[in-house]
Coordinates of C-alpha atoms in Angstrom, one line a residue:
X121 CA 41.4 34.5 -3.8
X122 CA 39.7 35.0 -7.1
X123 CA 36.1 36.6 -7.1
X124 CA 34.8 33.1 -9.2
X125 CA 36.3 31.2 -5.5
X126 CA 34.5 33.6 -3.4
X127 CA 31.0 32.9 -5.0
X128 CA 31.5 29.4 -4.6
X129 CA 32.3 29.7 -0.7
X130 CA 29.1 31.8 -1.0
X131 CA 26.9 29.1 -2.6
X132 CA 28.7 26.5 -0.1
X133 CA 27.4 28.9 2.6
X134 CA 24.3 29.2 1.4
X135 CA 23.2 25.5 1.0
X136 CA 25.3 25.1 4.4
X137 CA 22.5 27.2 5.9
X138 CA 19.6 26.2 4.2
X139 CA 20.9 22.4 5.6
X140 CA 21.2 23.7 8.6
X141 CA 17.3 25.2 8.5
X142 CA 15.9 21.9 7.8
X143 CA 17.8 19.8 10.2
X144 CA 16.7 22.5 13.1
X145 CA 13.1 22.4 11.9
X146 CA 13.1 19.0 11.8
X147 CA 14.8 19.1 15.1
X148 CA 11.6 21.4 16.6
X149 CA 9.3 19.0 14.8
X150 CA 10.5 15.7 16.0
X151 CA 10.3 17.4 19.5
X152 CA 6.4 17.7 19.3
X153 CA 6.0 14.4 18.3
X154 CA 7.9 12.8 20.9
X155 CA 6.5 14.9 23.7
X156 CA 2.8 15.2 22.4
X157 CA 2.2 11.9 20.0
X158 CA 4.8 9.1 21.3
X159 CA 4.6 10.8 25.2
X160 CA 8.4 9.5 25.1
X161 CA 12.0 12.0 25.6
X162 CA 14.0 12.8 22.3
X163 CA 16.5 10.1 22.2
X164 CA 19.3 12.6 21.2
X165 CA 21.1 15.7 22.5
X166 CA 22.5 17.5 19.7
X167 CA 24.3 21.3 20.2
X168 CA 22.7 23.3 17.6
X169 CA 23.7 26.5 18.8
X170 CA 27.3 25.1 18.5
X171 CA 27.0 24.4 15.1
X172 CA 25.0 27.6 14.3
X173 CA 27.7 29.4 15.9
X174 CA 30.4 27.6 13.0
X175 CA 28.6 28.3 10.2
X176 CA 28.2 32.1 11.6
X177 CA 32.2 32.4 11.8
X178 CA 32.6 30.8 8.2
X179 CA 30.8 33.3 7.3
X180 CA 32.8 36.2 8.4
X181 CA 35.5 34.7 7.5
X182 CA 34.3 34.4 3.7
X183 CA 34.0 38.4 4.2
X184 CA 37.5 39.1 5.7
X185 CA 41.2 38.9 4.5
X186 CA 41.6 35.0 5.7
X187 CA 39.2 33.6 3.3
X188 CA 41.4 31.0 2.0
X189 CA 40.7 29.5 5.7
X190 CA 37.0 29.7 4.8
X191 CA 37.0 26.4 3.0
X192 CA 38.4 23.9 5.7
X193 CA 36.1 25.7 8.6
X194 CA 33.0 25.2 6.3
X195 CA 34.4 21.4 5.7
X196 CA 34.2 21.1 9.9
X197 CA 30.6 22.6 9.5
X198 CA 29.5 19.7 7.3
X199 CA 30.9 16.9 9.1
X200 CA 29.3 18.7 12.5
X201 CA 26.2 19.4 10.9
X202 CA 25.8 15.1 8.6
X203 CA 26.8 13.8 12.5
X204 CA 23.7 15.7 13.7
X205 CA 21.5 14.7 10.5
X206 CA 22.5 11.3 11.3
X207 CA 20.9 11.2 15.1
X208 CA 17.6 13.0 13.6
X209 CA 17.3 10.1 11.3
X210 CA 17.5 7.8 14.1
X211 CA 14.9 9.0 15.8
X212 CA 12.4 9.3 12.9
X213 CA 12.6 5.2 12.6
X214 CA 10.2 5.8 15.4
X215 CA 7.8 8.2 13.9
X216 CA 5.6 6.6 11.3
X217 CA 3.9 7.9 8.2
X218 CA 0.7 8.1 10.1
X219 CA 1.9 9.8 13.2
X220 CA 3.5 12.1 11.0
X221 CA 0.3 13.0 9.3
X222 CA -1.9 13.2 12.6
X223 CA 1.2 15.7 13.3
X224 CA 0.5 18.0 10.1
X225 CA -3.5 17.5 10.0
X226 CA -3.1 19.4 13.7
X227 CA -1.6 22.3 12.1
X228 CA -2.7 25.5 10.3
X229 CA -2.2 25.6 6.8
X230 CA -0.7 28.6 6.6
X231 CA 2.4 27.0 7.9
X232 CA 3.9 25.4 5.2
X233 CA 7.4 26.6 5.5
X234 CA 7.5 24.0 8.1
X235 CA 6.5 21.7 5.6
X236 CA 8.9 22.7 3.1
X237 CA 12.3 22.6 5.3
X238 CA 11.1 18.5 6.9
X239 CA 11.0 17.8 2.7
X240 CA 14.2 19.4 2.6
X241 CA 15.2 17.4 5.8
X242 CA 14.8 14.1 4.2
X243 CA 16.4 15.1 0.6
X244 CA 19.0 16.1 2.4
X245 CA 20.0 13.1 4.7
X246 CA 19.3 11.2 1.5
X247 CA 16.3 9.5 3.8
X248 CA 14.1 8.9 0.7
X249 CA 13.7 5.0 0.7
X250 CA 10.6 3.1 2.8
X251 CA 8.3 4.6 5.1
X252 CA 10.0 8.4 4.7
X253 CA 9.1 7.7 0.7
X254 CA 5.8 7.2 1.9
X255 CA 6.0 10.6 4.5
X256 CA 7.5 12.6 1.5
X257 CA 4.4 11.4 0.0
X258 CA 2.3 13.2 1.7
X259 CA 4.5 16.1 2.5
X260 CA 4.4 16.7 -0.9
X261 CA 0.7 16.4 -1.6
X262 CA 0.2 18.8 1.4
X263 CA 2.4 21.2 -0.6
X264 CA 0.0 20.7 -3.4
X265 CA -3.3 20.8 -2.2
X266 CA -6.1 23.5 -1.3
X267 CA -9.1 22.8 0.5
X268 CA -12.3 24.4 -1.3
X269 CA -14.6 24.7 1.7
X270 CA -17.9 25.0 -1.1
X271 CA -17.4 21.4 -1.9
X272 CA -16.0 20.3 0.7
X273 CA -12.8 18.6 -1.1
X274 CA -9.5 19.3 -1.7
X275 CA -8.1 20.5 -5.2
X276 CA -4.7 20.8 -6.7
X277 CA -3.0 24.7 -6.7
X278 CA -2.1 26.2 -9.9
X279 CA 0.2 24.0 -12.0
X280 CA 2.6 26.1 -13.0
X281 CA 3.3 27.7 -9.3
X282 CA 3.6 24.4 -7.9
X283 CA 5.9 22.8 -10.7
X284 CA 8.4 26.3 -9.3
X285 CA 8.1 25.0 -5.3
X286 CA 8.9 21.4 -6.5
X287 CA 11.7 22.7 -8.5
X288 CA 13.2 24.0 -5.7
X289 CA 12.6 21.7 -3.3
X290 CA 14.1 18.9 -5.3
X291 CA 17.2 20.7 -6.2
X292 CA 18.8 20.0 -3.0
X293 CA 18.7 16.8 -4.4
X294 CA 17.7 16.0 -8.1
X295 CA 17.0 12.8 -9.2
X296 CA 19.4 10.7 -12.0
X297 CA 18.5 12.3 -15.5
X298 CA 16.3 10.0 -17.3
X299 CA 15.0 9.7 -21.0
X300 CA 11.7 12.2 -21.6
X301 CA 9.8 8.8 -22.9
X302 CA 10.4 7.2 -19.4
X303 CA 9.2 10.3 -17.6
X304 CA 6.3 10.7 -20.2
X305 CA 5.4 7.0 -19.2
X306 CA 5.7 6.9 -15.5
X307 CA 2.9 10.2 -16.1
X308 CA 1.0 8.4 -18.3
X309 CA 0.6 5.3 -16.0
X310 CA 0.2 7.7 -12.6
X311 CA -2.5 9.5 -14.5
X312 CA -4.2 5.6 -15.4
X313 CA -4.5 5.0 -11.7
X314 CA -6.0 8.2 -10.9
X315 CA -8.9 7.5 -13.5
X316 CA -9.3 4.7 -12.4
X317 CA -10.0 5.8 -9.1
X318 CA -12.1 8.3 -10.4
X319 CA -14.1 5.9 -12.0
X320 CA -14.9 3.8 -9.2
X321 CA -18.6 4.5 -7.7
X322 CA -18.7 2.7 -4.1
X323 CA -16.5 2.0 -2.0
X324 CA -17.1 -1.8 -2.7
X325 CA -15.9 -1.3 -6.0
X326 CA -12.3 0.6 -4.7
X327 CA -11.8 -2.2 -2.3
X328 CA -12.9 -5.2 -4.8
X329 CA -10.5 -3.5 -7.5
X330 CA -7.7 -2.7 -5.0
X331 CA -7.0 0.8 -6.5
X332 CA -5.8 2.7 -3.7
X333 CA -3.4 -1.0 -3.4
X334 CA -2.5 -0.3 -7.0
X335 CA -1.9 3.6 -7.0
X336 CA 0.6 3.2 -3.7
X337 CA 2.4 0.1 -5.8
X338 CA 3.0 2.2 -8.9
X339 CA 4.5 4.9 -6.5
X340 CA 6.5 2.8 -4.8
X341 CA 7.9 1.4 -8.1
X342 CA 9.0 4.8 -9.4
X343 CA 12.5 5.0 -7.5
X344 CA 14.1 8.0 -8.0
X345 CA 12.1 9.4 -10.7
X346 CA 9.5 9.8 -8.1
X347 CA 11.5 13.3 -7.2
X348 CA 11.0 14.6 -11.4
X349 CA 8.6 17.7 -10.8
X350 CA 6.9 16.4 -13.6
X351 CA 6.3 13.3 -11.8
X352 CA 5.3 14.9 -8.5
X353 CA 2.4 16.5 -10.3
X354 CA 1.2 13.6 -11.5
X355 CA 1.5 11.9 -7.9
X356 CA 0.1 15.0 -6.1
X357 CA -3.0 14.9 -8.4
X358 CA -3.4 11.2 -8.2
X359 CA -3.7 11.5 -4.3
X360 CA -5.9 14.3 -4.4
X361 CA -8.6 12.3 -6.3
X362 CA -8.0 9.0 -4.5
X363 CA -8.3 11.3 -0.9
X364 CA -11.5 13.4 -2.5
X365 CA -12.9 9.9 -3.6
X366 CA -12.0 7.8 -0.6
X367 CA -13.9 10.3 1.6
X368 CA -16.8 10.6 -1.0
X369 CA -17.5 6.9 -0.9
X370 CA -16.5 6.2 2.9
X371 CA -19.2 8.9 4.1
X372 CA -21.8 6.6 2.4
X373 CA -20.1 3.2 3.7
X374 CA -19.3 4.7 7.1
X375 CA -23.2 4.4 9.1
X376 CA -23.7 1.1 7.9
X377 CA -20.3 -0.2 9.2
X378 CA -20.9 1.3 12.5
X379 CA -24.8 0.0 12.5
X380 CA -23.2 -3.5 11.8
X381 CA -20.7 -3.3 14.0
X382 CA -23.1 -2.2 16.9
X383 CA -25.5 -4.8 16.6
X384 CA -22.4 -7.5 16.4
X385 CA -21.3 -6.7 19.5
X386 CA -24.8 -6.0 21.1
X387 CA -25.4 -9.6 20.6
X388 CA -21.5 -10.9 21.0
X389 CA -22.9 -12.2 24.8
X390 CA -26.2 -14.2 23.0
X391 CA -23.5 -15.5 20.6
X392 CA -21.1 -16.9 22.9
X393 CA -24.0 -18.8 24.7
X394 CA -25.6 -20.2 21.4
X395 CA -22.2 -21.1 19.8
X396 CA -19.2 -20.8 22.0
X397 CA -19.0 -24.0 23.3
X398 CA -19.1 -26.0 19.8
X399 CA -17.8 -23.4 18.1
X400 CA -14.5 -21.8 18.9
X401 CA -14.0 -20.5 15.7
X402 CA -16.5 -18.0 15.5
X403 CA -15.4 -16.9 19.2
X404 CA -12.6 -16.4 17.9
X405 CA -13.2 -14.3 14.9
X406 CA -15.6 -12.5 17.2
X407 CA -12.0 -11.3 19.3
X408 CA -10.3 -10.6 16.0
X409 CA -13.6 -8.1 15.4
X410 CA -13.3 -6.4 18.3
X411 CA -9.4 -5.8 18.4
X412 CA -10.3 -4.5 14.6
X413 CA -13.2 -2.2 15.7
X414 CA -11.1 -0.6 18.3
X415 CA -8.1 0.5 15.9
X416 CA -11.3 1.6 13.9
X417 CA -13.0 3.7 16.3
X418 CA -9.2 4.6 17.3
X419 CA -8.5 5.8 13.7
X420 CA -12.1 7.8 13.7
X421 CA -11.1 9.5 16.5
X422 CA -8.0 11.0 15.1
X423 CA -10.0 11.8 11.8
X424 CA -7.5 9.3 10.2
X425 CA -9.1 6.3 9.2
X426 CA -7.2 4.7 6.7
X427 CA -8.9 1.7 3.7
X428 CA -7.0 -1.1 5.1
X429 CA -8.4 -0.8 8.4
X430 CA -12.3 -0.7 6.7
X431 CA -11.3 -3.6 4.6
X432 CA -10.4 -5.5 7.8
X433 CA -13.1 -4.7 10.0
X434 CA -16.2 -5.4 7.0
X435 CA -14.0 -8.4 5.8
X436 CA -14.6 -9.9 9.6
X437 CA -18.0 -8.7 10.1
X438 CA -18.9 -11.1 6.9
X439 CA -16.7 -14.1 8.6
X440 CA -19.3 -14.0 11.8
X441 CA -22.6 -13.1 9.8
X442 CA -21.7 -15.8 7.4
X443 CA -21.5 -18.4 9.5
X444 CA -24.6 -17.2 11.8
X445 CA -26.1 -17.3 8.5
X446 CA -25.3 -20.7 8.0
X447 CA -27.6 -21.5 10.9
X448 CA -25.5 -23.9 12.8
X449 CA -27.9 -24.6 16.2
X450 CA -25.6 -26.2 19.0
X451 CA -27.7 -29.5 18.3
X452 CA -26.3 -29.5 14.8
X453 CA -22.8 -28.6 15.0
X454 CA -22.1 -31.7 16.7
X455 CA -23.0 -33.8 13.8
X456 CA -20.7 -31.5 12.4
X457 CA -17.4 -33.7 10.9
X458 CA -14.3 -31.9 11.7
X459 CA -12.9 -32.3 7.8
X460 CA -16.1 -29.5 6.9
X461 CA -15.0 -27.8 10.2
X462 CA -11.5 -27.2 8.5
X463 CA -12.8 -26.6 5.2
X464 CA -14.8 -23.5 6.8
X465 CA -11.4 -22.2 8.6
X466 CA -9.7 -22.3 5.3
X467 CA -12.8 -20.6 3.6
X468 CA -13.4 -18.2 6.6
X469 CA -9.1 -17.5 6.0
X470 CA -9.4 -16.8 2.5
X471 CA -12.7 -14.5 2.9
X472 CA -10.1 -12.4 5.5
X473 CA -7.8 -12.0 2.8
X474 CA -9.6 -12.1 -0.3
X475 CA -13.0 -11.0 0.4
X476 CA -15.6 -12.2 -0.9
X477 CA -14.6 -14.4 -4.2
X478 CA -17.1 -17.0 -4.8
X479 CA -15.4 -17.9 -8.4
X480 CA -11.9 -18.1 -7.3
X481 CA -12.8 -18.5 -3.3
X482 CA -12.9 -22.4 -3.1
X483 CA -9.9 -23.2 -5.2
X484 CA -8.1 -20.2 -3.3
X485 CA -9.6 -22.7 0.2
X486 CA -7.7 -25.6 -1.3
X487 CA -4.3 -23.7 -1.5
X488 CA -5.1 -22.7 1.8
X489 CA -5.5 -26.3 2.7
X490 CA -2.5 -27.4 1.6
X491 CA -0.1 -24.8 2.6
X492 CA -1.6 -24.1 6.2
X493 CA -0.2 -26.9 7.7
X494 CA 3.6 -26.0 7.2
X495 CA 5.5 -24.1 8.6
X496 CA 5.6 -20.4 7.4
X497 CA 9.6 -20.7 8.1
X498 CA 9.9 -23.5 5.4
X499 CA 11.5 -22.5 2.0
X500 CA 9.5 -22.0 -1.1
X501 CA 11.7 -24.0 -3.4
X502 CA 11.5 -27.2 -0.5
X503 CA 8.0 -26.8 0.2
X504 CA 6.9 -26.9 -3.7
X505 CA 8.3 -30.3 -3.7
X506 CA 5.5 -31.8 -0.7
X507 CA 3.6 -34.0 -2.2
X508 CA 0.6 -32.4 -1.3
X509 CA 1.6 -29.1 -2.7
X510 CA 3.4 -30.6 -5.3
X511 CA -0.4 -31.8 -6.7
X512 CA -1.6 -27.7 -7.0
X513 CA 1.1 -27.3 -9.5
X514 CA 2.5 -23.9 -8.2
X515 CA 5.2 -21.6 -8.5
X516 CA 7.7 -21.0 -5.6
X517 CA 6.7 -17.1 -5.3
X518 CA 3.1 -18.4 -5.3
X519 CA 4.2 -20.2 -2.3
X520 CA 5.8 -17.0 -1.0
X521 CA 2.8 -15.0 -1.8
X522 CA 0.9 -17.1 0.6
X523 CA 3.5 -16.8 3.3
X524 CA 3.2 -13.7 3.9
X525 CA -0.3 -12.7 3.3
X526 CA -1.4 -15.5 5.3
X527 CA 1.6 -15.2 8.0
X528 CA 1.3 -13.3 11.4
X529 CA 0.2 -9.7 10.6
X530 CA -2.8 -8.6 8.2
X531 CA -2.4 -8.0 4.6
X532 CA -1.2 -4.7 3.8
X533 CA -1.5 -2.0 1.0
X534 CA 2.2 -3.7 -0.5
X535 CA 0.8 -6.7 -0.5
X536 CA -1.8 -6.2 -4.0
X537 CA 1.0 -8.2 -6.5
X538 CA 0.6 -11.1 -3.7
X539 CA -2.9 -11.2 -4.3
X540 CA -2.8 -10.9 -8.0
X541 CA 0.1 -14.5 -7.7
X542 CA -2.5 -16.7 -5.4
X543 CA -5.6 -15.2 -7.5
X544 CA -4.1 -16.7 -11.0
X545 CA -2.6 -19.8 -9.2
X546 CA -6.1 -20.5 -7.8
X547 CA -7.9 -19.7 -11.4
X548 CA -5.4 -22.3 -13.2
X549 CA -6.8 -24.9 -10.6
X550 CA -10.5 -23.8 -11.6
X551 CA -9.1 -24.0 -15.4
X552 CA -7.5 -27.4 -15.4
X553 CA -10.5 -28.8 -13.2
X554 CA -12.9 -27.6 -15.6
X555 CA -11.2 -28.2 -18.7
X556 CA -11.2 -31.5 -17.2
X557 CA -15.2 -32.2 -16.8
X558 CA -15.1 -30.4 -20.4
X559 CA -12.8 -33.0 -22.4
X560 CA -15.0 -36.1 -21.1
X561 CA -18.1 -34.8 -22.5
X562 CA -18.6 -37.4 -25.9
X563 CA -18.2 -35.4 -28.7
X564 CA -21.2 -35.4 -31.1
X565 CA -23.1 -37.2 -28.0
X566 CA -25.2 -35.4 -24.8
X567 CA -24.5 -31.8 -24.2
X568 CA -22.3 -30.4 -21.7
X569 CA -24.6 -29.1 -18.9
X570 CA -25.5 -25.6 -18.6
X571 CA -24.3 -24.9 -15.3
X572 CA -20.4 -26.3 -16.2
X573 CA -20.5 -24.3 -19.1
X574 CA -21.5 -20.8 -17.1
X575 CA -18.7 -21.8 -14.9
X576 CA -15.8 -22.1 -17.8
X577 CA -17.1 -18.6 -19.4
X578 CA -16.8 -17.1 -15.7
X579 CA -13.3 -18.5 -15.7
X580 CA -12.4 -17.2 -19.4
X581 CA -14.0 -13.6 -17.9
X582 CA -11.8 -13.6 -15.0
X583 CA -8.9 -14.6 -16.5
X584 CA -9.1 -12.0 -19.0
X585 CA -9.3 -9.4 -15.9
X586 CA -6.0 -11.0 -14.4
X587 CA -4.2 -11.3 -17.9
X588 CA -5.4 -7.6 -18.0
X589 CA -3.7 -7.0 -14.8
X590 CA -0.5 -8.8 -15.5
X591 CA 0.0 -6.8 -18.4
X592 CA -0.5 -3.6 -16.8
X593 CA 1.9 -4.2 -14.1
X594 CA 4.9 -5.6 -17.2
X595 CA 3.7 -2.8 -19.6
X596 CA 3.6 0.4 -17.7
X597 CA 7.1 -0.9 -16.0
X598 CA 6.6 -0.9 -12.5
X599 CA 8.8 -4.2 -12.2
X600 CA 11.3 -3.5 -15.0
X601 CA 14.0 -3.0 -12.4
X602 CA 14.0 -6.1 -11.3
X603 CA 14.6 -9.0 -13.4
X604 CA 13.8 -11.8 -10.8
X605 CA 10.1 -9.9 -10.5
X606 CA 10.1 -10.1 -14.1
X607 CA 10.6 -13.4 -14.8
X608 CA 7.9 -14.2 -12.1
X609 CA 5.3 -12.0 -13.5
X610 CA 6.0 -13.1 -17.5
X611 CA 5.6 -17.0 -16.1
X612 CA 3.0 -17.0 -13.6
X613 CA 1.1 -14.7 -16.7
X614 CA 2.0 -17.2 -19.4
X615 CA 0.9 -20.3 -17.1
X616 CA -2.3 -18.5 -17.0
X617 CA -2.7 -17.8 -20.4
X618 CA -1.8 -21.6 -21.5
X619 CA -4.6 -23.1 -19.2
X620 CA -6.5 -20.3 -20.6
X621 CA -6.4 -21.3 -24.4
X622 CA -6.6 -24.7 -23.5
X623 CA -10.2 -24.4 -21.8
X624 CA -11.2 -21.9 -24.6
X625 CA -10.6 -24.2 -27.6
X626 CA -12.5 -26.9 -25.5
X627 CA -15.1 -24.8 -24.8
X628 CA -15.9 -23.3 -28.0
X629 CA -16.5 -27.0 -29.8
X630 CA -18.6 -27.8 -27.1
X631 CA -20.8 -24.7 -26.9
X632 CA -20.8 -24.3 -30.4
X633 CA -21.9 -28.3 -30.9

């Protein structure tokens, strides 16, 4: 055997044991988290010694006279050795990103070999896709990141040092070569997030702007670029600001939520006797509040409280004070016609989802009003074609959009390109209502009155925003990939953008009459 055939058994050996590292860490890791986290038994038995013991005899073998046999035993170690990767990936469909990281936020940092063999794990099983994009995620920005006791924050480690760890670590597995200009804009676009999220100053204004949504869309959307070094940087950094900036603005939000939430359920007994009878409603938004708080006093517990979980909790804490604030004595409510009962579950749904939107919130209601009675199993395509869905003019995939953020389980962080469907479909209504009222205004006769016309430049405003939005999402090209996602965003954009000249050209020979 030539020397050139030798060094390749011994690079063959060499990754064989490196793979074989990572599956046994991963092995020692999954075992803490079933016995300590999920307080279940491993689901697998796998012989590692066995297969330790192969690779050990390939390796002599690789030394000795019979090294033409060292090819076919390492062969058996791989097909030994993907069986056992196989049952490890089975068993991490159980562990979730956030058990994961209430795994590795127990542990010293000094350990990051640990770290560094569970990224090599998944790269290696070719796990990369879903929630273990989302783990490598954060395996990677714990790589990444020092925590700078003087300010309390984290940081990112030296550039250049970091750039050689995720060199290596990606070389088990290296993305598809791409063109630099791609790579240059998918950096260019991570790095637009993280400004963003720099920029924002409360932690109304991250939520309202649903950047962390946004920054965890454009991640997703990468595909295998994501695994670029160049790219990782970009990511890493991007998740150090929106974690530094997330706890910044949370430590200021985080007494008032719990003084809010405190007095709601001081008073949840005095509620039930003033409204529960003649309003089951706000009973019931008052058990939604409580199954909320707990996962939130859950998550606070495990020093893991995550932005979708605030966003639920202070979006139903606004459903009950807004309708206490609405003043509804039990002497009143039953005056009360059941049509404006409706119309405050479709508001109180939409406030839930939405927040709080009073320019786009009652259109948003009436969408609400005429989906909700379906059936979340019906088709897009046949339920566009109801006559009383049929009259709101919208899109199949606005339809969609609504079935699933307004289906069983609570909006997610995947669910922000939903929101930015339902929010233009709802501003067209406002647009073509308004334009409308506009157009019957006598030209050269009385004047439009003030208050319609505040309304149509609050329209113009917002669309702008959404157009803005749009354009981001088909510029920076997070939905390239997919041409059925592209022909959504380009029409549901272009809709918007026809109602929106129409009501401009109205508007500016009115105002300027």
């Amino acid at each position: 055997m030539s020397v050139a055939e030798i060094g390749q058994l011994h690079s063959r050996y060499v990754r064989l044991s490196d793979k074989f590292k990572a599956a046994w860490t991963y092995n020692q890791f999954a075992g803490g988290v079933y016995k300590n986290l999920l307080l279940r038994e491993l689901p697998y038995t796998i012989e590692f010694q066995a297969i330790y013991d192969q690779i050990r005899a390939a390796s002599d073998v690789i030394q000795s006279s019979a090294s033409t046999s060292a090819g076919p035993m390492m062969d058996s170690c791989d097909r030994s050795l993907d069986a056992a990767i196989a049952e490890l990936v089975e068993a991490d469909t159980l562990i979730s990103p956030s058990v994961l990281r209430r795994f590795f936020e127990g542990l010293r940092r000094q350990d990051e070999k640990i770290i560094f063999n569970i990224i090599k794990f998944y790269l290696y099983a070719g796990a990369t896709e879903g929630d273990r994009r989302d783990k490598l995620d954060f395996l990677f920005t714990r790589v990444g990141e020092d925590f700078v006791e003087e300010r309390g924050e984290y940081s990112p480690k030296d550039t250049l040092e970091l750039r050689k760890q995720f060199q290596s670590l990606t070389a088990v597995r290296p993305p598809e070569p791409a063109p630099q200009e791609s790579i240059v804009q998918l950096i260019r676009t991570i790095r637009s997030v993280r400004e963003q999220v720099q920029a924002a100053n409360s932690f109304e204004e991250l939520t309202r702007s649903n950047l962390l949504a946004r920054a965890r869309e454009v991640k997703e959307a990468i595909g295998e670029q994501f695994f670029h070094p160049d790219v990782l940087l970009a990511v890493v950094e991007c998740n150090i600001t929106a974690k530094n900036k997330f706890s910044r603005v949370y430590h200021d939000e985080e007494k008032k939520i719990i003084d809010d939430a405190s007095r709601l359920l001081d008073n949840e007994q005095a509620i039930a006797r003033g409204f529960g009878d003649r309003n089951p409603d706000l009973l019931a938004e008052m058990e939604r509040f409580k199954e909320v708080k707990q996962e939130f006093d859950d998550s606070r517990a495990k020093h893991n409280v995550k932005h979708a979980v605030i966003s639920r909790l202070t979006a139903s804490m606004n459903n009950i004070l807004a309708q206490l604030d609405r003043g509804l004595e039990p002497s009143e409510v039953e005056s009360v016609s059941d049509d404006f009962l409706l119309e405050v579950q479709h508001a109180d749904a939409v406030n839930r989802v939405f927040g709080d939107d009073p320019l786009l919130g009652p259109a948003l209601a009436r969408i609400v009003g005429a989906l909700d009675p379906f059936d979340r199993g019906l088709s897009p395509e046949r339920l566009v074609e109801e006559p009383a869905v049929a009259a709101l003019r919208l899109e199949p995939w606005e339809i969609g959009a609504f079935q699933k953020l307004f289906g069983d389980g609570a909006p997610d962080d995947q669910d922000d390109l939903f929101l930015l469907y339902l929010r233009a479909a709802a501003l067209r209504m406002k647009i073509d209502d308004e334009a409308h009222q506009l157009s019957e205004v006598p030209r050269g006769g009385e004047t439009p009155p003030p208050a319609l016309l505040q309304n149509v430049k609050e329209s113009l405003d917002r669309a702008k925003e959404l157009d803005l939005m749009f354009k981001e999402c088909l510029q920076e090209g997070v939905h390239l990939s997919n041409s059925r996602n592209l022909h959504r965003l380009y029409r549901s954009r272009l809709r918007l953008l026809r109602g929106f000249s129409g009501l401009w050209l109205i508007y500016d020979l009115r105002a300027s009459a």
